[in-house]
GROMACS .gro file of C-alpha atoms in nm:
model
  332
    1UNK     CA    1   0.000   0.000   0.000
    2UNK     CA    2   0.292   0.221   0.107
    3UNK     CA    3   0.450   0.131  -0.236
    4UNK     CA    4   0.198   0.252  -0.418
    5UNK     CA    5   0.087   0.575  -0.225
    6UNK     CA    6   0.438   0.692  -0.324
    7UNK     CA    7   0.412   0.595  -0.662
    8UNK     CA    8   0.075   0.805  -0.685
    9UNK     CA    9   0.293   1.067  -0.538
   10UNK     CA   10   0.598   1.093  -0.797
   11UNK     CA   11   0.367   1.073  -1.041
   12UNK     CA   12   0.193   1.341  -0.959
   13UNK     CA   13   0.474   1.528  -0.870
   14UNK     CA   14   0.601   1.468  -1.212
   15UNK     CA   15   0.236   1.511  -1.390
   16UNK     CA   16   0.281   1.890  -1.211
   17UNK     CA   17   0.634   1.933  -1.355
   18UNK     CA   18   0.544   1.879  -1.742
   19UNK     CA   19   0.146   2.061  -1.688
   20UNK     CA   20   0.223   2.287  -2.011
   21UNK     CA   21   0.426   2.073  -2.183
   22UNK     CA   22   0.312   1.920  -2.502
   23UNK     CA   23   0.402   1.528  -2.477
   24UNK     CA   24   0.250   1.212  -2.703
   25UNK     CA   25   0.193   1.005  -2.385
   26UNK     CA   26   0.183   1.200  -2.077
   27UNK     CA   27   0.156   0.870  -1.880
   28UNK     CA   28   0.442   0.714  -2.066
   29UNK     CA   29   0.694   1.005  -1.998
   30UNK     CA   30   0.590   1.033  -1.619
   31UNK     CA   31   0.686   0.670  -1.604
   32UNK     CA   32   0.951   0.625  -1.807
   33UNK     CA   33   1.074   0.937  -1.615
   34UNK     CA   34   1.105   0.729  -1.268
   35UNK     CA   35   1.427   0.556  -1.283
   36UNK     CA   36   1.540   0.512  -0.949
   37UNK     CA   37   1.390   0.259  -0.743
   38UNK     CA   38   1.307   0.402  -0.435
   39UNK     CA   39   1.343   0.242  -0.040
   40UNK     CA   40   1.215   0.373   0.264
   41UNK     CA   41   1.245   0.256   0.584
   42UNK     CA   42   1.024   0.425   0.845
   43UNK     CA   43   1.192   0.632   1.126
   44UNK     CA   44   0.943   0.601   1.397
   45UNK     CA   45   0.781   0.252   1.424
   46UNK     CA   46   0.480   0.391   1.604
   47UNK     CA   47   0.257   0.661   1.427
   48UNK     CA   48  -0.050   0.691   1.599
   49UNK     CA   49  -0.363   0.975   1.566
   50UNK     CA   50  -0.535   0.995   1.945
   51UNK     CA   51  -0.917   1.040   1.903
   52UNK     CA   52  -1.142   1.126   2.225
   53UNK     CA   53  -1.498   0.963   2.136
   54UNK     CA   54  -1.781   1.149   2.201
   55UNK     CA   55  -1.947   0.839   2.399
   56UNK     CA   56  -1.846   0.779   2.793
   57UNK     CA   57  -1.635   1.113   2.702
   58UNK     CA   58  -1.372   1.218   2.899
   59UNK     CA   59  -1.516   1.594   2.948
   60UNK     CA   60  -1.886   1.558   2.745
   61UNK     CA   61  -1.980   1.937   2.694
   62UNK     CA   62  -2.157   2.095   2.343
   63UNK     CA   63  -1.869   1.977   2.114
   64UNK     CA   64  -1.906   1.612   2.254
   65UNK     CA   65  -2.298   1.609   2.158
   66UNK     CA   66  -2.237   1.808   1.864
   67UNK     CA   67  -2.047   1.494   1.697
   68UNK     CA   68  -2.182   1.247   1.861
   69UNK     CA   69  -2.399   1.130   1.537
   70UNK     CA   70  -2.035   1.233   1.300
   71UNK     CA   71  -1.810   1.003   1.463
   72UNK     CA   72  -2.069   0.721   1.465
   73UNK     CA   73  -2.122   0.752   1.084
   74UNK     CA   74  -1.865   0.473   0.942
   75UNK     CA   75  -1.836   0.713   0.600
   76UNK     CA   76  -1.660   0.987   0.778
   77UNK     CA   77  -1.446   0.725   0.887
   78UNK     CA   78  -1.370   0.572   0.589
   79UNK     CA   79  -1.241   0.920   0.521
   80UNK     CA   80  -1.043   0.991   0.843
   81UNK     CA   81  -0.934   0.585   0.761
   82UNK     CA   82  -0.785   0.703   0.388
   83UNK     CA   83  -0.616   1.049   0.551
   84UNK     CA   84  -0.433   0.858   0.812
   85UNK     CA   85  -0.300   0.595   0.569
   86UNK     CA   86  -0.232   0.916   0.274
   87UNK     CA   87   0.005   1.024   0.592
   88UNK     CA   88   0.169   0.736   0.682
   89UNK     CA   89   0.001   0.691   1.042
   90UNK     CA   90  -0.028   0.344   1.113
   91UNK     CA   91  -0.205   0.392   1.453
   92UNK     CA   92  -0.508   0.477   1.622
   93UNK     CA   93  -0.615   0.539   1.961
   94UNK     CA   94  -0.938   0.598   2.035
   95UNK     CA   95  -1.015   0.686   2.387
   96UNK     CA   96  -1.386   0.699   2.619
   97UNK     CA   97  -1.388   0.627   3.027
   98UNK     CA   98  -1.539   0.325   2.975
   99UNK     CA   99  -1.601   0.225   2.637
  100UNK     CA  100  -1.634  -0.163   2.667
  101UNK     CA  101  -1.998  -0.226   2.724
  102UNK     CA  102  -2.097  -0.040   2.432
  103UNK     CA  103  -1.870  -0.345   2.248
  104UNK     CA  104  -2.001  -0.643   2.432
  105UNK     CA  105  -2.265  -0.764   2.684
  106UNK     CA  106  -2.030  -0.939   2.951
  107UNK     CA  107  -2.153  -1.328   2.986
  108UNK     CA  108  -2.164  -1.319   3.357
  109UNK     CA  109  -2.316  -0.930   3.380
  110UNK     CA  110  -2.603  -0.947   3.180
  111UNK     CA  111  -2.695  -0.586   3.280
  112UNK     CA  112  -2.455  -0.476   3.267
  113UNK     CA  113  -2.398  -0.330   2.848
  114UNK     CA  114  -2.450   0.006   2.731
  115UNK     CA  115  -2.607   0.001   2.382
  116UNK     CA  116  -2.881   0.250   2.449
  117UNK     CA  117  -2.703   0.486   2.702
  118UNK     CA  118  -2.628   0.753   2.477
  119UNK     CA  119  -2.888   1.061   2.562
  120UNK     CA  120  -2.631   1.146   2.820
  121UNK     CA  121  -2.384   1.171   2.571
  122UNK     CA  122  -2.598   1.345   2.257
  123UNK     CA  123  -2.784   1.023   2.128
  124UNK     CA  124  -3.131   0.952   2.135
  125UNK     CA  125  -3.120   0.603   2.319
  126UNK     CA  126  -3.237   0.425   2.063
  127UNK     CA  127  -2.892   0.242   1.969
  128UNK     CA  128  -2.908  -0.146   2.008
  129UNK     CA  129  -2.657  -0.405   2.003
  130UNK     CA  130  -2.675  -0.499   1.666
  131UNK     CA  131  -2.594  -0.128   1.579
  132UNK     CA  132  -2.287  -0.107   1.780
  133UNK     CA  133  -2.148  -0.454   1.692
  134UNK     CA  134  -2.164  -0.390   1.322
  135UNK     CA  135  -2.010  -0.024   1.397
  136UNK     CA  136  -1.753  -0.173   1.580
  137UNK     CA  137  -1.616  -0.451   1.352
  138UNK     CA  138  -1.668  -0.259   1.072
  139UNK     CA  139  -1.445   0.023   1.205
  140UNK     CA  140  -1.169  -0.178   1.266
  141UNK     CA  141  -1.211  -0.358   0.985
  142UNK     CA  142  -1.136  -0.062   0.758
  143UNK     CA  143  -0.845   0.013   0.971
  144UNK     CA  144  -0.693  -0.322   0.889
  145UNK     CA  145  -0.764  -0.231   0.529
  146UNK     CA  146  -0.551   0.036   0.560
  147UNK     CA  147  -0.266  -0.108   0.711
  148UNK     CA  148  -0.379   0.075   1.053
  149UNK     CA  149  -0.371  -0.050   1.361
  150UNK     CA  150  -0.678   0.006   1.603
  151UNK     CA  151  -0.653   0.024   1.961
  152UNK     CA  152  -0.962   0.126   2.220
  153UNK     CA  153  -0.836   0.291   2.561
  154UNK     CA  154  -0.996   0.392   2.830
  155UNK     CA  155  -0.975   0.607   3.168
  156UNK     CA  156  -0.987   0.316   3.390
  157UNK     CA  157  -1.206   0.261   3.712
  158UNK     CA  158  -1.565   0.284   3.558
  159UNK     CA  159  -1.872   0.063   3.533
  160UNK     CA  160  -2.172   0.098   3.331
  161UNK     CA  161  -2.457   0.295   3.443
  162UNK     CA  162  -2.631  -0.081   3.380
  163UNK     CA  163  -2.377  -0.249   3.604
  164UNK     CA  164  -2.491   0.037   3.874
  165UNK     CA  165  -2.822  -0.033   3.811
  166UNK     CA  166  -2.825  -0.425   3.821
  167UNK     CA  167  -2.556  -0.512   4.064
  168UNK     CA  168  -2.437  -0.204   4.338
  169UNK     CA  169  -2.636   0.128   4.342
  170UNK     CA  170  -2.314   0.267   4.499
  171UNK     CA  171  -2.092   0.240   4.163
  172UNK     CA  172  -1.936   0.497   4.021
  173UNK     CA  173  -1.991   0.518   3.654
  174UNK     CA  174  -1.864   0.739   3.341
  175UNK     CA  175  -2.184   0.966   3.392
  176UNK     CA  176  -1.996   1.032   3.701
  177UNK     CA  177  -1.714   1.229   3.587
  178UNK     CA  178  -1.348   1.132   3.503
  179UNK     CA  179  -1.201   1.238   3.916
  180UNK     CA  180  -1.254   1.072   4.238
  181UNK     CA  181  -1.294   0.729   4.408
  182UNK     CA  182  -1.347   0.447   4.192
  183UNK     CA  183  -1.519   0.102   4.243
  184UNK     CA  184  -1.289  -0.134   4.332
  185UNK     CA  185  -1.500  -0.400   4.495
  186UNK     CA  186  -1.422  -0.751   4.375
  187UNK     CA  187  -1.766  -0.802   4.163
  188UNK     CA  188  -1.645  -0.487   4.008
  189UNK     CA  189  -1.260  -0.642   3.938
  190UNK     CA  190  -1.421  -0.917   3.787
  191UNK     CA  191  -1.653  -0.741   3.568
  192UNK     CA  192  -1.401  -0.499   3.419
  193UNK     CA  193  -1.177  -0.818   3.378
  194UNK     CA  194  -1.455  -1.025   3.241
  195UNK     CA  195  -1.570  -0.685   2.968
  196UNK     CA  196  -1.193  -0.629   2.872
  197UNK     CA  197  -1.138  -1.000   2.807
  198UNK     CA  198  -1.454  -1.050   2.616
  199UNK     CA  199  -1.412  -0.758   2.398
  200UNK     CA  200  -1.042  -0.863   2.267
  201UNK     CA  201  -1.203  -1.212   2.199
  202UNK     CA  202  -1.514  -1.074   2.008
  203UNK     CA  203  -1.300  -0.853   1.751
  204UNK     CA  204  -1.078  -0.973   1.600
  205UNK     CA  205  -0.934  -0.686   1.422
  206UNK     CA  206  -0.898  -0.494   1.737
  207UNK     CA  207  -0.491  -0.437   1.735
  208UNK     CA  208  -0.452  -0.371   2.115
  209UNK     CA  209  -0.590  -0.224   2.461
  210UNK     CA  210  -0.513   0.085   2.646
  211UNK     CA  211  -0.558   0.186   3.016
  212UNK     CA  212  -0.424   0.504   3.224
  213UNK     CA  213  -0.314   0.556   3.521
  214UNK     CA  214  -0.402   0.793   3.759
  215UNK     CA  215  -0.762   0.872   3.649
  216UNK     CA  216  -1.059   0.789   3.911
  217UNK     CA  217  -0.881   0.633   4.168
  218UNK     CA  218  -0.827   0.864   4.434
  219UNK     CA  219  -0.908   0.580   4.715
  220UNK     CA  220  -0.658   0.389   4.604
  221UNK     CA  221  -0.396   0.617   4.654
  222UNK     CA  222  -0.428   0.845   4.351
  223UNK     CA  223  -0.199   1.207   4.371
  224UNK     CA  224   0.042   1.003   4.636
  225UNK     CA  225   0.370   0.898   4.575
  226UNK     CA  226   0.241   0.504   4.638
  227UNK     CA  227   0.076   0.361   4.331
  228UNK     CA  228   0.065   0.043   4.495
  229UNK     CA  229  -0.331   0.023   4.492
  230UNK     CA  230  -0.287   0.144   4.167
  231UNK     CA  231  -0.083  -0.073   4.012
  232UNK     CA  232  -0.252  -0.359   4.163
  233UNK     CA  233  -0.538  -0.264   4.035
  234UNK     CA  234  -0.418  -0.293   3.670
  235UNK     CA  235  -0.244  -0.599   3.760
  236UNK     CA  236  -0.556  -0.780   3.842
  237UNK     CA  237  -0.823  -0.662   3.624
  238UNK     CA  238  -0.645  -0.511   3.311
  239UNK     CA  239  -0.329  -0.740   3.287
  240UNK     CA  240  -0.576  -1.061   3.409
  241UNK     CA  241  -0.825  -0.964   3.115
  242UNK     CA  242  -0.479  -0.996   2.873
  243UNK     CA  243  -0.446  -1.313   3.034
  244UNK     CA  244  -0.755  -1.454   2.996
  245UNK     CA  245  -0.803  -1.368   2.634
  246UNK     CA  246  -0.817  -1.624   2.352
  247UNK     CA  247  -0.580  -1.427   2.116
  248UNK     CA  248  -0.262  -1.164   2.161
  249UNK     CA  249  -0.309  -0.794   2.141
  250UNK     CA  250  -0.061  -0.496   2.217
  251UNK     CA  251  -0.070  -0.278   2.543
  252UNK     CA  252  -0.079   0.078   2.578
  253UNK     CA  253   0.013   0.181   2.907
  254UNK     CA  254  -0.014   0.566   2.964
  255UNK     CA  255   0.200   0.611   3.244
  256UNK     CA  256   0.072   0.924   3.368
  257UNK     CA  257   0.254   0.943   3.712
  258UNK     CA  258   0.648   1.016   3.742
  259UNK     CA  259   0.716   0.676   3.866
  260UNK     CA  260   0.872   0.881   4.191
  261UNK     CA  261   0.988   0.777   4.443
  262UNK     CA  262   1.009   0.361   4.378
  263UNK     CA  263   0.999   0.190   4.021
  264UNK     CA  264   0.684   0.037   4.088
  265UNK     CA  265   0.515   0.101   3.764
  266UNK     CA  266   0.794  -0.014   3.571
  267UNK     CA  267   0.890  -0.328   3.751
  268UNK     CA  268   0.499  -0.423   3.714
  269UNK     CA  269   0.498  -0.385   3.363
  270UNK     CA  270   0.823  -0.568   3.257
  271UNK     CA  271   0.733  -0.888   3.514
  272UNK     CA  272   0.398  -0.866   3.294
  273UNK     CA  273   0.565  -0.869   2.986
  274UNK     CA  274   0.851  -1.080   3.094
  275UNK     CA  275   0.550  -1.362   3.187
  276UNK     CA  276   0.348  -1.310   2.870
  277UNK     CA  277   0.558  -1.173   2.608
  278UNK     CA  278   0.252  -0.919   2.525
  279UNK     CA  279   0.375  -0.623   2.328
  280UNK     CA  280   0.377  -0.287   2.553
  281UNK     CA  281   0.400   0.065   2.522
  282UNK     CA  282   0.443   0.256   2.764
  283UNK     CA  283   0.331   0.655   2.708
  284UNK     CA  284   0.420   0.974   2.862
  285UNK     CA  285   0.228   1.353   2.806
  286UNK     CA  286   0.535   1.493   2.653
  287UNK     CA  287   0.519   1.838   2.825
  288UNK     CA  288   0.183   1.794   2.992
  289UNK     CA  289  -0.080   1.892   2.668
  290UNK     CA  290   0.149   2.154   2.541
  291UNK     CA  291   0.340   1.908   2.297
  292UNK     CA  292   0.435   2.162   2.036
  293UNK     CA  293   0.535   2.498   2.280
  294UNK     CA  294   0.918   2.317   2.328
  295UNK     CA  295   1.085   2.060   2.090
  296UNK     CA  296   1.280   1.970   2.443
  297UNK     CA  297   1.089   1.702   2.715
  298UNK     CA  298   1.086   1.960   3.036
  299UNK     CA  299   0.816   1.818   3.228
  300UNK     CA  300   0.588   1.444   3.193
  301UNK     CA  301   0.207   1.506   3.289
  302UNK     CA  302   0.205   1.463   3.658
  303UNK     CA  303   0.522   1.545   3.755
  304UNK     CA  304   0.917   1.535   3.656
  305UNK     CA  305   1.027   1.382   3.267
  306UNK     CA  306   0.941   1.025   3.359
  307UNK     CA  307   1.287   0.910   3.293
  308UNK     CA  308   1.298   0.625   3.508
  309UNK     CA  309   1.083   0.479   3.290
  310UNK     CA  310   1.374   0.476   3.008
  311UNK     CA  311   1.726   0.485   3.252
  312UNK     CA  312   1.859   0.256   3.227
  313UNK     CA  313   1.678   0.142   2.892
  314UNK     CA  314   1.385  -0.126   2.928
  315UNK     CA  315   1.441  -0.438   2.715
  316UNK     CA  316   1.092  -0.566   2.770
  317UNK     CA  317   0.874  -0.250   2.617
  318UNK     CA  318   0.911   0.073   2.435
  319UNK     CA  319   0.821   0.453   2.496
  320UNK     CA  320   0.607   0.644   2.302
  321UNK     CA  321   0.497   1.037   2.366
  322UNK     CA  322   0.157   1.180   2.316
  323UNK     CA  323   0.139   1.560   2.196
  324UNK     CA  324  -0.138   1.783   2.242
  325UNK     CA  325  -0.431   1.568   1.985
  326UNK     CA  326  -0.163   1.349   1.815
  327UNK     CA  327   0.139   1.067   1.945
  328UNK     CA  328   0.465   1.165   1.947
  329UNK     CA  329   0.581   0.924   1.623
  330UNK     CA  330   0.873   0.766   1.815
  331UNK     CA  331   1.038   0.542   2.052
  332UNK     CA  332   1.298   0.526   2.265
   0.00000   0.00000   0.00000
């Protein structure tokens, strides 16, 4: 595909060149003109697009509502699809609190799915499984098309507003807002294993997962310099639903915290990947959201560069940065 998106570019560069120029076969000199086979070897093997979704959104508000019906109509991303590939991205993240039960209705939470909660979010509530299954394979389908990898994060400790409904009328759920204390009980660990595990094994053209740390989980020791709960938290529902999977998929791990003052974060994720051989990423905020304002990394989102995370360098994953709307295209 890459092969021939460049040829369509020489010769178009070339078609410009002789506009004005009388020729016999105008095709036949632009090819005939290309005599130099060309190599190119990517730079950066990660080059990802982030994309917010306007469902379970991170900070719903007018603009969320607004495009809540554009970015579930699979022609303007057949578009977005053919951009990213035209540019060479070969990534995309897209990114809700709590995006899984609008992919899947977990076996053992019946209750627990999401298909018609969208009025809170600009939809009418009339969305139904079917809808949202086809949306969702066919999606990532035209990713694969495209040579594009896609990959669904999300802020971590959620339910569903269904889960809340059917199962603890304490939970905290995306309608909730993205700060504060999560639900951490162990029916909730088991359903946020059980929803991440059965998503990966419904589609199969889902690339990979994301998860973040540091969002909703302010009892379990959120802002502190102890991400113990934290990281045990991941450990058991988001690296057990990698586990439990019936297939391999890539991890992004947005490493929001500075990893002060003990390597915590990093030891958990390279005992994970040393045990599983699961392909991580681990991402930093390259100077907070204000990626472009200093080609230099001054300061990580949450504190400090985030350099333990890459001194000494990690053999077991690799480091990507996210800019303000788009990933840093690199690794370290």
């Amino acid at each position: 595909m890459y092969g021939l998106l460049e040829l369509a570019r020489r010769i178009h560069l070339m078609c410009d060149e002789q506009r004005g120029h009388s020729f016999e076969s105008p095709w036949a000199t632009v090819l005939t003109g290309i005599t130099e086979p060309l190599i190119q070897t990517p730079r950066f093997e990660y080059r990802a697009l982030k994309f917010n979704l306007p469902w379970s959104a991170y900070r719903p508000g007018n603009a969320t509502r607004l495009n809540f019906e554009v970015c579930r109509n699979l022609t303007y991303w057949t578009e977005f699809w053919d951009m990213m590939a035209y540019n060479r991205y070969n990534k995309l993240t897209v990114w809700a609190m709590h995006p899984w039960p609008y992919m899947v209705t977990p076996a053992n939470f019946s209750l627990a799915d999401s298909y018609n909660d969208t009025v809170f979010w600009g939809g009418d509530g009339s969305e139904t499984s079917e809808f949202w299954h086809h949306f969702w394979n066919t999606l990532f389908s035209l990713a694969q098309d495209r040579a594009i990898k896609p990959y669904v994060v999300d802020w971590n400790v959620f339910v569903s507003e269904g889960y809340k409904s059917a199962y603890d009328t304490t939970a905290m759920t995306d309608h909730d807002g993205s700060g504060g204390s999560a639900t951490v009980t162990p029916l909730a660990r088991k359903y946020g294993r059980e929803i991440i595990t059965q998503t990966i094994n419904n589609y199969p053209d889902l690339a990979g997962i994301g998860i973040t740390l540091g969002d909703r989980m302010t009892n379990i020791r959120e802002g502190s310099s102890n991400l113990k709960g934290q990281v045990d938290w991941i450990e058991d529902v988001v690296f057990g639903a990698l586990r439990n999977a019936n297939r391999t998929v890539e991890l992004i791990y947005r490493a929001a915290l500075d990893n002060q003052p003990t390597p915590t974060v990093r030891d958990s994720i390279e005992k994970f990947v040393m045990e599983t051989a699961i392909k991580v990423w681990v991402q930093l905020k390259f100077n907070w959201s204000h990626g472009h304002s200093c080609v230099e990394l001054v300061h990580a989102h949450g504190g400090g560069t985030g350099s333990q995370y890459w001194t000494p360098p990690s053999k077991y994953y690799k480091m990507v940065c996210n800019t303000l709307g788009t990933h840093e295209m690199g690794r370290r």
